[in-house]
Amino acid sequence: MIVALLALPLAAAGLLARARGRLATVLHGAAVVGTLLIGLVLALGAVRGTEAAALGGLLRVDALSGWMIMVIVVVATLAGAEAPRYAAAGRAFYALLHLMVFTMLLAVCTDDVGLMWVAVEGTTLASVFLVNFERTRASLEAAYKYLLICSVGIAVAFCGTVLVYYAEVVRQQTLAEHTAHALRWTALLALAPSLPPRVLEIAFVFLVVGYGTKAGLAPMHTWLPDAHSEAPAPVSALMSGVLLSIGIYAIARFKPIVDAGAGPGFAGRILLGLGVLSLAVAAAFLWAPANYKRMLAYSSVEHMGLVALGLGFGGALGVSGALLHVANHGLAKSTLFLLAGRIRAAYGSAEVTAVRDLVSVLPFSGRAFLLALFALLGLPPFGLFVSEVMIFGAGFRQGHPWLAGVALALLLVAFGGLLRAAHRMLLGAAPTPAPAGAAWPGSVPIVVALAVLVLTGLAWPPGLGDALALAAKVVSR
Amino acid sequence: MTIASNFLVFVALGITLLLVWRQSWRGRVRLFVVQSWVLAALAVTLGALVRRPALVAVGVVFAVMKTWIIPRVLRRMGHGSPLRPVAPGRSAGLPVLGAGALVVVAYAVMLPITGAVATGVPTRGAIPLAFAVALIGLFVCVTGRDALGQVIGFLVFENGLFALALLATYGLPGIVEAGAFLEVLVLVLLMEGMLVQIRREHDSLDIERLRELRG
């Protein structure tokens, strides 16, 4: 089952690199739906407690992986439904999109932290060409920064992974053969209490800096606003919606190992510091955003900061809040980026001041954009309200009231800025001649995404609470 | 044997310092090639020390990649860009001083985990040196004034991490090694494509010209 989930997007990428025209679109659609179905079946099993493994344990899906698979395939479907509008410009678009999905799925499906590193680096290489897909000066610059900064970051994460392996060598005190599968997460977790704490601490610092770069945590976020605002909308949706969370996922995988080896608190403190810093950086920009795609990108920095806070506060409540936030943010942000792509196509500009009278120009997309923005702001009845309440609740409960208070204040600043931008885009007279709102096929996924967001906010479907608790247990033991 | 490995890493660090000092692109590529030969020798030496044929194979692949394939791409990248002499008033003295300071930083970070705790690892003494190579490479990368300088800095950074991985673990699992090699190769090729495009757009590789995106 896991093998099928990984093989499908990979095979699709291979085929789509050759296919043209209508055939390519049909193949793309089939691959998207197939990945969604297999992914959901696998994920639903995993979050109910049935772990799956394949290839001698190299691939392993537990509740946490299952949760991430669910987010990846759902966001990939949203992005995939919008992709045909953008794919006309070049054949490689579909192929690289599926390659990116493959690398992301591989990163969360493997038990080997070394292979996870390879997969995360693969996500950068697969997406860098997509960022530069429009081949303008700005997108070229964004892609160059993205490739360079993320490659450096991921090399730092490599150093951290090496040091974790080194910790295992140090523990044995001999150069005898390594413990079998010493880079397997399950093996590391079992060994963790006997690993040298100092080595683990330094390794974790490297890992957080490295994977934190991919996750867009400040101060390593500098590539993010450029890459996310210049990429075509489906790519931005994938990058902001799930790729960032995969960086966080990698950090979350190492956290229980470091907690067990170096004592609780060390990893949490680092995550709290980076979380608050990310919120502060995002709030400073979001106070007066000029470009709505950059605004969405900075808001991703903000939300990744919130997720880091949730993991840092820890406890069952904090971690499950963080995981729920990953899913909610993935849905809301990818929807917003897709709609931003439509708005940009209609108005021909990504500046906030260029967009006027949004709802009457684009009746459906405008309204959906507004609703998704409300969701992103964390207003009830949307799911982000619930996950933010969980994260801050964990903060107050775990004895960090001041930190939680500061974070809440920063959140309010960002809230004000986003609301102001929305206000500007909605009001005013439409520019003349009025931009033509082209008909966009496939608005169903967007409606479904918004409906799911309301669902996670108002009434949890049966089993969601248990699934979250099970996934959170992987991180906080 | 540990004397041999310590010596090789020391030489690699010396080459890195030379690379900071040297400003011409051809000279830098040559230094990078020499450094890669030294590190390939390190892999083979360690393979002999702990009797792991796999490490010898890693050394051979490394040599093919970093002394032959990647330098070819690097020389292609350099074509057409004017050979930029050291700008007046910007001597290489300050960067070399900075690189020297980074050696101290590398020791400060790595000593606590390579001292008494790691007596089972005979090559532990060279780990801070390898880390220094990586740090200086990163330094060259972030202070590079043009895209070429950033690329070579990144490659030296990668070389330092390769040496660190060798000295600390005597070879990672094959799938990780293979993955890491493949990624470096793809990355350099992607970089080349991007540099061609940057040069076409801006008629220069000066990164000061990449300033469309702000805020």
JSON list of C-alpha atoms in Angstrom, two decimals, chain A residues 1-12 34-35 38-39 42-43 52-61 69 101-102 105-106 108-110 115:
[
{"chain": "A", "resi": 1, "resn": "MET", "atom": "CA", "xyz": [0.00, 0.00, 0.00]},
{"chain": "A", "resi": 2, "resn": "ILE", "atom": "CA", "xyz": [2.78, 2.44, 0.92]},
{"chain": "A", "resi": 3, "resn": "VAL", "atom": "CA", "xyz": [4.71, 1.35, -2.14]},
{"chain": "A", "resi": 4, "resn": "ALA", "atom": "CA", "xyz": [1.66, 2.00, -4.30]},
{"chain": "A", "resi": 5, "resn": "LEU", "atom": "CA", "xyz": [1.21, 5.45, -2.77]},
{"chain": "A", "resi": 6, "resn": "LEU", "atom": "CA", "xyz": [4.79, 6.38, -3.62]},
{"chain": "A", "resi": 7, "resn": "ALA", "atom": "CA", "xyz": [4.95, 4.62, -6.97]},
{"chain": "A", "resi": 8, "resn": "LEU", "atom": "CA", "xyz": [1.84, 6.32, -8.37]},
{"chain": "A", "resi": 9, "resn": "PRO", "atom": "CA", "xyz": [3.03, 9.95, -8.36]},
{"chain": "A", "resi": 10, "resn": "LEU", "atom": "CA", "xyz": [6.52, 8.86, -9.41]},
{"chain": "A", "resi": 11, "resn": "ALA", "atom": "CA", "xyz": [5.20, 6.87, -12.36]},
{"chain": "A", "resi": 12, "resn": "ALA", "atom": "CA", "xyz": [2.84, 9.72, -13.22]},
{"chain": "A", "resi": 34, "resn": "GLY", "atom": "CA", "xyz": [-5.49, 7.95, -7.54]},
{"chain": "A", "resi": 35, "resn": "THR", "atom": "CA", "xyz": [-3.01, 9.48, -5.11]},
{"chain": "A", "resi": 38, "resn": "ILE", "atom": "CA", "xyz": [-4.72, 5.55, -1.90]},
{"chain": "A", "resi": 39, "resn": "GLY", "atom": "CA", "xyz": [-3.43, 8.22, 0.45]},
{"chain": "A", "resi": 42, "resn": "LEU", "atom": "CA", "xyz": [-3.65, 4.48, 4.04]},
{"chain": "A", "resi": 43, "resn": "ALA", "atom": "CA", "xyz": [-3.90, 7.55, 6.26]},
{"chain": "A", "resi": 52, "resn": "ALA", "atom": "CA", "xyz": [1.90, -0.11, 7.95]},
{"chain": "A", "resi": 53, "resn": "ALA", "atom": "CA", "xyz": [5.44, -1.02, 6.90]},
{"chain": "A", "resi": 54, "resn": "ALA", "atom": "CA", "xyz": [7.14, -2.07, 3.69]},
{"chain": "A", "resi": 55, "resn": "LEU", "atom": "CA", "xyz": [10.58, -2.81, 2.23]},
{"chain": "A", "resi": 56, "resn": "GLY", "atom": "CA", "xyz": [11.91, -4.31, 5.45]},
{"chain": "A", "resi": 57, "resn": "GLY", "atom": "CA", "xyz": [10.81, -1.42, 7.60]},
{"chain": "A", "resi": 58, "resn": "LEU", "atom": "CA", "xyz": [12.42, 1.26, 5.44]},
{"chain": "A", "resi": 59, "resn": "LEU", "atom": "CA", "xyz": [8.97, 2.62, 4.78]},
{"chain": "A", "resi": 60, "resn": "ARG", "atom": "CA", "xyz": [6.76, 2.93, 7.80]},
{"chain": "A", "resi": 61, "resn": "VAL", "atom": "CA", "xyz": [3.53, 4.80, 8.34]},
{"chain": "A", "resi": 69, "resn": "ILE", "atom": "CA", "xyz": [-0.18, 11.99, 4.29]},
{"chain": "A", "resi": 101, "resn": "VAL", "atom": "CA", "xyz": [4.25, 15.28, -4.40]},
{"chain": "A", "resi": 102, "resn": "PHE", "atom": "CA", "xyz": [6.30, 12.08, -4.55]},
{"chain": "A", "resi": 105, "resn": "LEU", "atom": "CA", "xyz": [5.13, 11.68, 0.49]},
{"chain": "A", "resi": 106, "resn": "LEU", "atom": "CA", "xyz": [8.48, 9.87, 0.69]},
{"chain": "A", "resi": 108, "resn": "VAL", "atom": "CA", "xyz": [6.76, 11.40, 5.67]},
{"chain": "A", "resi": 109, "resn": "CYS", "atom": "CA", "xyz": [6.51, 7.70, 4.79]},
{"chain": "A", "resi": 110, "resn": "THR", "atom": "CA", "xyz": [10.04, 6.62, 5.62]},
{"chain": "A", "resi": 115, "resn": "LEU", "atom": "CA", "xyz": [16.23, 8.83, 3.60]}
]
